XYZ file of N, CA and C in Angstrom:
819
model
N 107.302 33.481 39.526
C 106.483 34.096 40.357
C 105.250 34.522 39.637
N 104.022 34.537 39.824
C 103.012 34.838 39.567
C 102.216 35.822 40.684
N 101.211 36.478 39.955
C 100.374 37.229 40.974
C 99.240 36.507 41.378
N 98.646 37.078 42.299
C 97.426 36.139 43.109
C 96.667 35.973 42.478
N 96.058 36.770 41.029
C 94.972 36.321 40.205
C 95.085 35.336 39.448
N 96.558 35.379 38.864
C 96.934 34.367 37.793
C 97.002 33.069 38.898
N 97.685 32.979 39.980
C 97.770 31.867 40.636
C 96.153 31.237 41.003
N 95.339 31.810 41.194
C 93.710 31.961 41.658
C 93.421 31.047 40.215
N 93.532 31.557 38.943
C 93.022 30.966 37.679
C 93.790 29.618 37.543
N 94.981 29.377 37.773
C 95.609 28.055 37.688
C 94.852 27.373 38.557
N 94.984 27.513 39.892
C 94.156 26.772 41.216
C 92.792 26.471 40.914
N 92.168 27.129 39.805
C 90.727 27.207 39.873
C 90.110 27.642 41.420
N 90.656 28.429 41.961
C 89.810 29.197 43.250
C 89.788 30.692 43.063
N 89.013 31.121 43.877
C 89.044 32.918 43.679
C 90.111 33.395 44.658
N 90.527 34.935 44.408
C 91.515 35.479 45.002
C 90.993 35.538 46.648
N 89.568 35.898 46.920
C 89.146 35.846 47.973
C 89.656 34.882 49.125
N 89.352 33.434 48.237
C 89.878 32.156 49.229
C 91.322 32.560 49.295
N 92.238 32.769 48.416
C 93.496 32.652 48.663
C 93.902 33.611 49.615
N 93.382 34.843 49.740
C 93.338 35.765 50.921
C 92.850 34.777 52.236
N 91.886 33.978 52.335
C 91.558 33.851 53.289
C 92.420 32.525 53.952
N 93.103 31.780 53.055
C 94.219 30.600 53.315
C 95.185 31.279 53.947
N 95.475 32.448 53.157
C 96.827 33.142 53.867
C 96.523 33.552 55.328
N 95.289 34.154 55.356
C 94.911 34.722 56.935
C 95.071 33.344 58.079
N 94.785 32.447 57.523
C 94.483 31.605 58.713
C 95.811 30.661 58.495
N 96.794 31.014 57.674
C 97.983 30.376 58.047
C 98.195 28.811 56.756
N 97.090 28.681 56.073
C 97.127 27.526 55.516
C 97.827 27.565 54.169
N 98.002 28.580 53.509
C 98.870 28.780 52.074
C 99.351 30.481 52.241
N 100.214 30.551 52.676
C 101.006 31.778 52.214
C 101.612 32.451 51.224
N 101.827 33.420 50.757
C 102.037 33.765 49.553
C 103.855 33.352 49.464
N 104.490 33.371 48.139
C 105.453 33.386 48.599
C 106.184 34.720 48.544
N 105.670 35.695 48.391
C 106.098 36.653 48.633
C 104.943 38.093 48.592
N 105.395 38.953 49.557
C 104.391 40.101 49.472
C 105.349 41.627 49.554
N 104.849 42.122 49.176
C 105.338 43.395 48.552
C 105.282 44.174 49.796
N 106.262 44.580 50.396
C 105.937 45.514 51.845
C 105.326 46.992 51.351
N 105.187 47.759 50.472
C 104.834 49.075 49.893
C 103.689 48.671 49.636
N 102.911 47.891 48.591
C 101.938 47.645 48.209
C 100.838 46.582 48.770
N 101.825 45.461 49.317
C 100.755 44.576 50.009
C 100.569 43.382 49.022
N 100.760 43.686 47.783
C 100.441 42.665 46.650
C 101.212 41.430 46.848
N 100.348 40.058 46.709
C 100.998 38.782 47.121
C 101.205 38.439 45.799
N 102.359 37.579 46.020
C 103.075 36.481 44.739
C 102.942 35.163 45.246
N 103.043 34.423 44.155
C 103.007 32.925 44.432
C 103.737 32.545 43.568
N 104.528 31.115 44.148
C 105.259 30.106 43.147
C 104.312 29.347 42.824
N 104.633 28.775 41.022
C 103.975 27.981 40.698
C 104.124 26.803 41.555
N 105.180 26.394 41.957
C 105.461 25.461 42.726
C 104.341 24.959 43.856
N 103.756 26.114 44.435
C 102.922 26.010 45.273
C 101.548 25.276 45.175
N 101.121 25.422 43.691
C 100.102 24.823 43.137
C 99.674 23.282 43.635
N 100.829 22.248 44.132
C 100.521 20.875 44.588
C 99.955 21.403 45.830
N 100.322 22.158 46.785
C 99.894 22.355 47.809
C 98.321 22.851 48.000
N 98.264 23.907 47.071
C 96.986 24.424 46.630
C 95.898 23.268 46.411
N 96.376 22.411 45.397
C 95.519 21.060 44.987
C 95.361 19.876 46.007
N 95.904 19.709 47.195
C 96.109 18.825 47.975
C 94.989 19.861 48.892
N 95.185 21.229 49.411
C 94.127 21.654 50.195
C 92.494 21.533 49.770
N 92.446 22.019 48.485
C 91.297 21.709 47.945
C 90.672 20.351 48.084
N 91.335 19.453 47.556
C 91.037 17.990 47.454
C 90.563 17.529 48.969
N 91.386 18.002 49.948
C 91.062 17.429 51.597
C 89.746 17.989 51.953
N 89.820 19.508 51.238
C 88.277 20.129 51.791
C 87.253 19.278 51.207
N 87.282 19.083 50.012
C 86.348 18.158 49.287
C 86.115 16.569 49.934
N 86.894 16.150 50.711
C 87.027 15.133 51.277
C 85.978 15.193 52.523
N 85.685 16.601 52.903
C 85.072 16.803 54.195
C 85.679 17.043 55.470
N 86.862 17.214 55.263
C 87.922 17.781 56.267
C 87.756 19.082 56.867
N 87.783 19.662 58.057
C 87.506 21.058 58.416
C 88.901 21.827 57.857
N 88.965 22.992 57.943
C 90.325 23.376 57.714
C 90.974 23.467 58.803
N 91.113 23.450 59.923
C 91.917 22.946 60.934
C 92.459 21.880 60.710
N 91.522 20.460 60.196
C 92.308 19.388 59.833
C 92.894 19.396 58.833
N 92.524 20.234 57.652
C 93.686 20.366 56.472
C 94.890 20.733 56.770
N 94.785 21.644 57.740
C 95.998 22.312 58.263
C 96.949 21.142 58.744
N 96.535 20.316 59.617
C 97.314 19.302 60.221
C 97.718 18.404 59.019
N 96.621 17.891 58.355
C 97.461 17.108 57.274
C 98.302 17.846 56.301
N 98.417 18.800 55.914
C 99.168 19.467 55.178
C 100.406 19.626 55.790
N 100.455 19.892 57.312
C 101.703 20.095 57.867
C 102.394 18.459 57.974
N 101.597 17.455 58.303
C 102.170 16.082 58.291
C 102.603 15.472 56.781
N 102.145 16.193 55.758
C 102.636 15.909 54.703
C 101.671 14.625 53.986
N 101.064 15.049 53.372
C 99.870 14.119 52.254
C 100.659 13.537 51.157
N 101.101 12.132 50.906
C 101.864 11.599 50.086
C 100.335 11.476 48.548
N 100.913 11.653 47.206
C 99.950 11.671 46.341
C 99.044 10.382 46.582
N 99.723 9.202 46.914
C 99.461 7.727 46.681
C 97.960 7.705 47.928
N 98.319 8.560 48.985
C 97.664 8.128 50.102
C 96.218 9.059 50.054
N 96.393 10.559 49.174
C 95.180 11.384 49.033
C 94.307 10.803 47.859
N 95.119 9.909 47.010
C 94.256 9.505 46.005
C 93.314 8.469 46.621
N 94.276 7.526 47.458
C 93.078 6.728 48.272
C 92.045 7.392 49.064
N 92.203 8.725 49.584
C 91.175 9.067 50.491
C 90.205 9.668 49.397
N 90.496 9.991 48.202
C 89.412 10.528 47.291
C 88.634 9.447 46.700
N 89.485 8.122 46.484
C 88.639 7.009 45.834
C 87.843 6.722 46.815
N 87.773 6.557 48.274
C 86.940 6.056 49.125
C 85.907 7.321 49.073
N 86.258 8.656 49.020
C 84.869 9.806 49.073
C 84.133 9.482 47.884
N 84.770 9.374 46.490
C 84.070 8.970 45.324
C 83.082 7.865 45.704
N 83.777 6.584 46.102
C 82.848 5.660 46.192
C 81.547 5.998 46.856
N 81.732 6.811 48.058
C 80.468 7.396 48.945
C 79.744 7.977 48.229
N 80.206 9.011 47.475
C 79.226 9.738 46.881
C 78.336 8.749 45.664
N 79.110 7.604 45.305
C 78.492 6.618 44.131
C 77.408 6.093 44.892
N 77.668 5.714 46.070
C 76.538 5.178 46.911
C 75.620 5.770 47.426
N 75.662 7.074 47.765
C 74.490 8.037 48.040
C 73.704 8.285 46.614
N 74.565 8.483 45.230
C 73.638 8.701 44.229
C 72.718 7.311 44.094
N 73.270 6.137 44.144
C 72.469 5.160 43.977
C 71.214 4.915 44.699
N 71.469 5.125 46.091
C 70.045 5.209 46.923
C 69.398 6.286 46.695
N 69.740 7.431 46.516
C 68.921 8.587 45.690
C 67.952 8.157 44.838
N 68.715 7.662 43.854
C 68.267 7.317 42.440
C 67.053 6.442 42.583
N 67.434 5.406 43.579
C 66.762 4.575 44.169
C 65.168 5.028 44.753
N 65.421 5.571 45.403
C 64.209 6.484 46.248
C 63.656 7.470 45.344
N 64.150 8.015 44.600
C 63.265 8.821 43.496
C 62.779 8.040 42.718
N 63.039 6.737 42.101
C 62.302 5.680 41.555
C 61.143 5.232 42.268
N 61.350 5.244 43.599
C 60.217 4.479 44.195
C 58.886 5.821 44.372
N 59.340 6.916 44.654
C 58.452 8.046 45.007
C 57.728 8.081 43.334
N 58.485 8.370 42.366
C 57.701 8.161 40.898
C 57.009 6.801 40.856
N 57.150 5.905 41.180
C 56.306 4.870 41.153
C 55.386 4.883 42.006
N 55.212 5.515 43.022
C 54.090 5.944 43.959
C 52.959 6.927 43.165
N 53.735 7.943 42.830
C 52.830 8.839 42.040
C 52.207 8.246 40.785
N 52.701 7.249 40.158
C 52.408 6.726 38.916
C 51.031 5.770 39.459
N 51.209 5.102 40.708
C 50.029 4.379 40.824
C 48.857 5.167 41.441
N 49.539 6.439 41.957
C 48.196 6.982 42.304
C 47.281 7.726 41.223
N 48.323 8.115 39.985
C 47.596 8.640 39.130
C 46.476 7.370 38.385
N 47.280 6.266 38.431
C 46.495 5.230 37.679
C 44.979 4.631 38.448
N 44.666 5.145 39.830
C 43.552 5.011 40.656
C 42.541 5.433 39.735
N 42.784 6.597 38.639
C 41.700 7.364 38.344
C 41.416 6.783 36.903
N 42.251 5.839 36.526
C 42.272 5.193 34.716
C 41.883 3.962 34.838
N 41.264 3.325 33.956
C 40.722 2.092 33.351
C 41.673 1.414 33.345
N 42.725 1.624 32.352
C 43.925 0.602 32.274
C 45.072 1.233 33.025
N 46.034 0.192 32.739
C 47.470 0.625 33.429
C 47.979 1.817 32.797
N 48.948 2.313 33.409
C 49.728 3.592 32.817
C 50.826 3.144 32.276
N 51.101 3.186 30.665
C 52.427 3.045 30.242
C 53.230 4.457 29.849
N 54.157 4.030 30.287
C 55.091 5.367 30.195
C 56.128 4.927 29.470
N 56.570 5.675 28.435
C 58.120 5.467 27.607
C 58.879 6.591 27.964
N 60.015 6.067 28.059
C 61.594 6.864 28.809
C 62.420 6.321 28.329
N 63.501 7.211 28.624
C 65.201 6.685 28.542
C 65.516 6.189 29.640
N 66.156 5.260 29.613
C 67.220 4.833 31.175
C 68.752 4.492 30.966
N 69.221 5.050 31.773
C 70.817 4.939 31.732
C 71.277 3.660 31.757
N 72.555 3.839 31.453
C 73.334 2.054 31.645
C 73.380 2.026 33.066
N 73.295 0.808 33.192
C 73.367 0.470 34.550
C 74.387 -0.927 35.135
N 75.297 -0.977 35.789
C 76.090 -1.958 36.298
C 75.388 -3.066 37.411
N 75.550 -4.058 37.183
C 75.363 -4.844 38.110
C 75.961 -5.957 38.741
N 76.106 -5.869 40.095
C 77.012 -7.327 40.645
C 75.935 -8.324 40.499
N 76.013 -9.413 39.824
C 74.943 -10.272 39.262
C 75.297 -11.773 39.253
N 74.285 -12.643 39.197
C 74.681 -14.098 38.648
C 73.525 -14.176 37.517
N 73.779 -15.238 36.700
C 72.760 -15.472 35.718
C 72.615 -17.112 35.481
N 71.310 -17.401 35.134
C 71.283 -19.011 34.710
C 70.014 -18.711 33.450
N 69.576 -19.883 33.375
C 68.621 -20.207 32.184
C 67.349 -21.017 32.541
N 66.109 -20.177 32.261
C 65.188 -20.513 32.431
C 64.478 -21.488 31.562
N 63.714 -22.761 32.092
C 63.478 -23.637 30.558
C 62.302 -23.103 29.722
N 61.553 -21.760 30.221
C 60.662 -21.217 29.390
C 60.618 -19.919 29.935
N 59.434 -18.868 29.600
C 59.369 -17.907 29.624
C 58.117 -17.668 30.870
N 57.524 -18.657 31.118
C 56.245 -18.750 32.262
C 56.924 -18.144 33.626
N 55.739 -17.765 34.301
C 56.448 -17.093 35.546
C 56.924 -18.463 36.729
N 56.452 -19.319 36.119
C 56.670 -20.662 37.014
C 58.232 -21.028 36.863
N 58.417 -20.840 35.658
C 59.912 -21.303 35.593
C 60.947 -20.165 35.926
N 60.822 -18.824 35.304
C 61.398 -17.792 35.396
C 61.856 -17.113 37.055
N 60.301 -17.397 37.684
C 60.127 -16.870 38.856
C 61.115 -17.644 39.870
N 61.266 -18.732 39.650
C 61.899 -20.099 40.588
C 63.639 -19.752 40.320
N 63.939 -19.262 39.021
C 65.288 -19.330 38.991
C 65.654 -17.934 39.484
N 64.949 -16.642 39.325
C 65.336 -15.492 39.759
C 65.423 -15.400 41.456
N 64.320 -16.107 42.025
C 64.439 -16.363 43.318
C 65.748 -16.691 43.848
N 66.152 -18.077 42.939
C 67.347 -18.593 43.554
C 68.497 -17.862 43.399
N 68.534 -17.159 42.205
C 69.745 -15.979 42.255
C 69.827 -14.995 42.869
N 69.099 -14.519 43.081
C 68.866 -13.231 44.451
C 69.271 -13.808 45.324
N 68.811 -14.805 45.944
C 69.436 -15.479 47.360
C 70.683 -15.643 47.336
N 71.384 -16.077 46.093
C 73.049 -16.594 45.934
C 73.532 -15.119 46.030
N 73.154 -14.185 44.991
C 73.714 -12.811 45.151
C 73.815 -12.045 46.644
N 72.852 -11.997 47.479
C 72.491 -11.599 48.474
C 73.802 -12.337 49.538
N 73.686 -13.509 49.534
C 74.463 -14.210 50.440
C 75.951 -13.539 50.206
N 76.479 -13.763 48.962
C 77.825 -13.331 48.405
C 77.948 -11.805 49.042
N 77.185 -10.890 48.689
C 77.453 -9.659 48.789
C 77.393 -9.379 50.387
N 76.447 -10.091 51.095
C 76.893 -9.661 52.543
C 78.098 -10.301 52.978
N 78.599 -11.491 52.350
C 79.555 -11.851 52.960
C 80.993 -11.155 52.877
N 80.977 -10.201 51.880
C 82.037 -8.884 51.360
C 81.252 -7.878 52.134
N 80.154 -7.780 52.845
C 79.886 -6.296 53.132
C 79.550 -5.166 52.051
N 79.172 -5.910 50.817
C 78.996 -4.932 49.829
C 77.533 -4.371 49.823
N 77.454 -2.981 49.710
C 76.267 -2.298 49.569
C 75.234 -2.653 48.596
N 74.172 -2.474 49.084
C 72.922 -3.313 48.219
C 72.079 -2.388 48.017
N 71.911 -2.022 46.771
C 70.488 -1.089 46.227
C 70.156 -1.285 44.870
N 68.960 -1.095 44.503
C 68.136 -1.038 43.106
C 68.499 -2.574 42.623
N 67.795 -3.393 43.199
C 68.030 -4.835 42.830
C 66.872 -5.101 41.436
N 67.873 -5.712 40.284
C 66.947 -5.812 39.056
C 67.347 -7.089 38.591
N 66.147 -7.331 38.013
C 66.182 -9.048 36.959
C 66.104 -8.518 35.731
N 66.906 -8.956 34.767
C 66.740 -8.976 33.528
C 66.768 -10.216 32.572
N 65.496 -10.315 31.811
C 65.368 -11.357 31.077
C 65.661 -11.552 29.647
N 66.280 -12.155 28.939
C 66.357 -11.963 27.557
C 66.018 -13.441 26.985
N 65.124 -13.264 25.734
C 64.559 -14.245 24.885
C 65.368 -14.575 23.837
N 65.048 -15.529 23.072
C 66.081 -15.713 21.647
C 64.732 -16.371 20.767
N 64.956 -15.460 19.641
C 63.625 -16.062 18.682
C 63.424 -17.523 18.222
N 62.350 -18.281 18.419
C 62.355 -19.634 18.380
C 63.201 -20.406 19.291
N 63.517 -19.779 20.670
C 63.957 -20.741 21.467
C 63.123 -20.453 22.980
N 62.740 -21.466 23.546
C 61.847 -21.660 24.689
C 62.516 -21.047 25.797
N 63.912 -21.265 25.914
C 64.647 -20.966 26.905
C 64.850 -19.513 27.159
N 64.943 -19.192 28.341
C 65.054 -17.373 28.702
C 66.510 -17.548 29.574
N 67.225 -16.476 29.061
C 68.274 -16.148 30.233
C 68.007 -14.908 31.158
N 68.051 -15.466 32.500
C 67.502 -14.666 33.690
C 68.718 -14.444 34.159
N 69.061 -12.755 34.537
C 70.330 -12.505 35.368
C 69.559 -11.569 36.452
N 70.254 -11.634 37.703
C 69.369 -11.290 38.925
C 70.720 -10.381 39.521
N 70.603 -8.901 40.197
C 71.664 -8.438 40.818
C 71.504 -7.019 41.300
N 72.355 -6.396 41.644
C 72.257 -5.262 42.287
C 73.237 -4.157 41.818
N 72.782 -3.016 41.431
C 73.347 -1.818 41.095
C 74.683 -1.259 41.678
N 75.883 -1.423 41.461
C 77.176 -1.073 41.915
C 77.697 -0.305 41.054
N 78.969 0.107 41.545
C 79.767 0.856 40.594
C 80.480 0.206 39.744
N 81.569 0.506 38.998
C 82.397 -0.433 38.425
C 83.183 -1.379 38.979
N 83.487 -1.164 40.068
C 84.075 -2.501 40.754
C 83.643 -3.411 40.802
N 83.877 -4.781 40.614
C 83.418 -5.821 40.726
C 82.948 -6.342 42.314
N 82.217 -7.191 42.738
C 82.067 -7.669 43.807
C 82.368 -9.182 43.766
N 83.665 -9.764 44.653
C 83.858 -11.076 44.357
C 82.915 -12.173 44.576
N 83.029 -13.122 43.608
C 82.103 -13.883 43.584
C 80.752 -13.605 42.621
N 80.865 -12.424 42.208
C 79.629 -12.456 41.383
C 80.280 -11.655 39.854
N 79.417 -11.940 38.783
C 79.755 -11.368 37.628
C 79.530 -9.588 37.276
N 80.203 -8.898 36.628
C 79.620 -7.674 36.329
C 78.811 -8.038 35.219
N 77.680 -7.301 35.212
C 76.629 -7.451 34.429
C 76.155 -5.801 34.064
N 76.398 -5.680 32.339
C 76.116 -4.171 32.149
C 74.752 -4.357 31.393
N 73.897 -3.115 32.027
C 72.722 -2.999 31.223
C 72.740 -1.707 30.218
N 72.713 -1.400 29.038
C 72.929 -0.853 28.211
C 71.666 0.457 28.697
N 71.956 1.583 28.185
C 71.059 2.773 28.250
C 70.090 2.311 27.135
N 69.045 2.431 27.299
C 68.098 1.998 26.378
C 66.334 2.668 26.486
N 65.828 3.025 25.436
C 64.433 3.446 25.408
C 63.534 2.525 26.034
N 62.710 2.669 26.859
C 61.810 1.365 27.422
C 60.391 1.870 27.433
N 59.592 1.056 27.387
C 58.173 1.402 27.883
C 58.007 0.276 29.340
N 57.408 1.113 30.466
C 57.082 0.693 31.594
C 55.666 0.597 32.236
N 55.472 -0.073 32.998
C 54.251 -0.099 33.557
C 54.699 -0.423 35.212
N 53.817 -0.172 36.381
C 53.930 -0.233 37.586
C 53.087 -1.621 38.203
N 53.840 -2.359 38.616
C 53.303 -3.645 38.940
C 53.217 -3.569 40.649
N 52.011 -3.658 41.395
C 51.937 -3.509 43.092
C 51.398 -4.844 43.555
N 52.092 -5.563 44.304
C 51.190 -6.557 44.926
C 52.100 -7.994 44.385
N 51.832 -9.076 44.587
C 52.381 -10.201 44.664
C 53.246 -10.773 43.482
N 54.139 -10.952 43.401
C 54.595 -11.783 41.884
C 54.074 -12.362 41.113
N 53.053 -13.441 41.835
C 52.112 -14.074 41.108
C 51.269 -13.216 40.088
N 51.075 -12.348 40.403
C 50.017 -11.457 39.527
C 50.712 -10.328 38.444
N 52.009 -10.617 38.223
C 52.835 -9.417 37.200
C 52.808 -9.988 35.982
N 51.783 -11.247 35.768
C 51.557 -11.557 34.388
C 50.694 -10.377 33.814
N 49.992 -9.719 34.763
C 48.972 -8.767 33.927
C 49.956 -7.300 33.342
N 50.790 -7.221 34.339
C 51.751 -6.158 33.655
C 52.572 -6.545 32.182
N 53.038 -7.599 32.410
C 53.486 -8.315 30.966
C 52.599 -8.110 29.735
N 51.500 -8.532 29.889
C 50.394 -8.669 29.101
C 49.956 -7.091 28.173
N 50.113 -6.387 29.553
C 49.720 -4.941 29.408
C 50.790 -4.319 28.205
N 51.977 -4.696 28.545
C 53.136 -4.064 27.851
C 53.153 -4.725 26.544
N 52.897 -5.809 26.469
C 52.835 -6.850 25.140
C 51.886 -6.307 24.164
N 50.534 -5.893 24.696
C 49.483 -5.299 23.898
C 49.926 -4.035 23.713
N 50.650 -3.109 24.329
C 50.980 -1.814 24.029
C 52.253 -1.890 22.718
N 53.024 -2.871 22.829
C 53.860 -3.028 21.760
C 52.975 -3.461 20.340
N 52.407 -4.324 20.468
C 51.640 -4.741 19.248
C 50.760 -3.477 18.521
N 50.179 -2.791 19.612
C 49.262 -1.598 19.379
C 50.155 -0.072 18.407
N 51.573 -0.393 19.032
C 52.448 0.808 18.655
C 53.403 0.518 17.757
N 53.259 -0.784 17.080
C 54.155 -1.146 15.642
C 55.492 -1.686 16.545
N 55.609 -1.802 17.617
C 56.722 -2.859 18.150
C 56.523 -4.333 18.148
N 55.773 -4.921 17.069
C 55.583 -6.365 17.345
C 56.859 -7.101 17.337
N 57.905 -6.589 16.686
C 59.311 -7.345 16.416
C 59.855 -7.654 17.433
N 59.711 -6.700 18.525
C 60.642 -6.775 19.502
C 60.110 -7.986 20.662
N 58.829 -8.363 20.257
C 58.194 -9.179 20.991
C 58.442 -10.608 20.639
N 59.402 -10.762 19.309
C 60.030 -12.075 19.068
C 61.117 -12.588 19.690
N 61.592 -11.631 20.126
C 62.898 -11.930 21.479
C 63.225 -11.115 22.289
N 62.138 -10.816 23.015
C 61.473 -9.668 23.972
C 62.687 -9.510 25.088
N 63.400 -8.185 25.743
C 64.307 -8.543 26.793
C 63.511 -7.374 27.875
N 63.207 -7.905 28.834
C 62.164 -7.574 29.778
C 63.314 -6.922 31.156
N 62.873 -6.020 31.805
C 63.513 -5.583 33.165
C 62.708 -5.369 34.418
N 62.998 -5.916 35.095
C 62.069 -6.040 36.394
C 63.029 -5.242 37.727
N 62.517 -3.804 37.959
C 63.218 -2.916 38.958
C 62.200 -3.362 40.186
N 62.830 -3.859 41.347
C 61.977 -4.169 42.210
C 62.354 -2.711 43.196
N 61.127 -1.843 43.418
C 61.540 -0.748 44.049
C 60.826 -1.069 45.340
N 60.077 -1.514 45.833
C 59.787 -1.854 47.244
C 59.797 -3.517 47.186
N 60.798 -4.269 47.758
C 60.429 -5.557 47.704
C 61.368 -6.047 48.825
N 60.984 -5.569 50.195
C 61.353 -6.482 51.206
C 60.366 -7.188 51.988
N 61.049 -8.129 52.774
C 60.143 -9.436 53.210
C 59.456 -10.299 52.470
N 58.870 -11.204 53.142
C 58.126 -12.156 52.248
C 56.772 -11.918 52.099
N 56.289 -11.046 52.718
C 54.770 -10.585 52.414
C 54.964 -9.717 51.074
N 54.313 -10.360 50.084
C 54.632 -9.392 48.843
C 53.396 -8.599 48.329
N 52.558 -8.647 49.509
C 51.185 -7.554 49.144
C 51.736 -6.162 48.651
N 52.775 -5.895 49.528
C 53.087 -4.303 49.443
C 54.595 -4.348 48.094
N 54.846 -5.258 47.736
C 55.626 -5.002 46.725
C 55.452 -4.196 45.671
N 56.076 -3.481 45.016
C 56.092 -2.440 43.876
C 57.234 -3.029 43.047
N 57.043 -3.205 41.956
C 58.040 -3.451 40.864
C 57.828 -2.710 39.613
N 58.628 -1.953 39.043
C 58.755 -1.508 37.690
C 59.192 -2.425 36.555
N 57.735 -2.566 35.910
C 58.331 -3.677 34.543
C 58.765 -2.806 33.319
N 59.767 -3.253 32.759
C 60.189 -2.462 31.497
C 60.372 -3.108 30.446
N 60.099 -2.936 29.259
C 60.218 -3.636 27.843
C 61.259 -2.675 27.184
N 62.245 -3.441 26.791
C 63.189 -2.500 26.122
C 62.543 -2.373 24.579
N 62.708 -0.877 24.147
C 62.269 -0.681 22.970
C 63.322 -0.959 21.982
N 64.574 -0.559 22.259
C 65.523 -0.044 21.780
C 66.685 0.515 22.194
N 68.291 0.126 22.075
C 69.234 0.618 22.536
C 69.585 2.079 22.468
N 70.116 2.847 23.256
C 70.445 4.109 23.140
C 72.037 4.305 22.761
N 72.403 5.024 21.832
C 74.134 5.156 21.338
C 74.207 4.248 20.558
């Protein structure tokens, strides 16, 4: 038996919350001293407290938690509930991250309106896992890579829709080899670690990148590529242009009318870690 303060420490909650759970009948102490009113708990009650906290974290009301605890929640069942909740949080985070990137891109475009040249930003980007497909383009021209990336996205979307997989943050990754005209093209959507049936799991490492924002039809994105290439040359990064690794993050790319599309083009300067 331990006192309420020690039980609160072991369970990672406050004594106030334990008193509240006692008052509403969710978790009563193992013993209450009749003269002092001091509560004591059995260490064996910790699994009940852990389930209570986990169920609250899943969004259940305390009344619903009481019913579930009364029915008895098996560890495997609780783990399944928590995994579903975790997946939902990850989905929200991906969508929020994408929304934030869109707002940031708009702010950069507004700032760019008063500048003669496009704004280049260097930053660190987190690692990203894609559900994706890859193929080889004959060369680095937009005519060649554009056809490949459109085809890949079409296949990825079809396969993700078939299994009702959540789609957000579309990304295309282009990898060239020194002295080789061919370009490896990968296209997909950010996903959690779990794979999507029919698609490969493709990992983009955390990296330092130089980026600029392109607005409008993809046929005109060559200007953004040239801007970043000139930046690399001017800032002592000419070696990365020998075998460049490019990322296109499609922030607003809905519909066939590309006049309103917004794409963040990133040139990988170096991997982090």
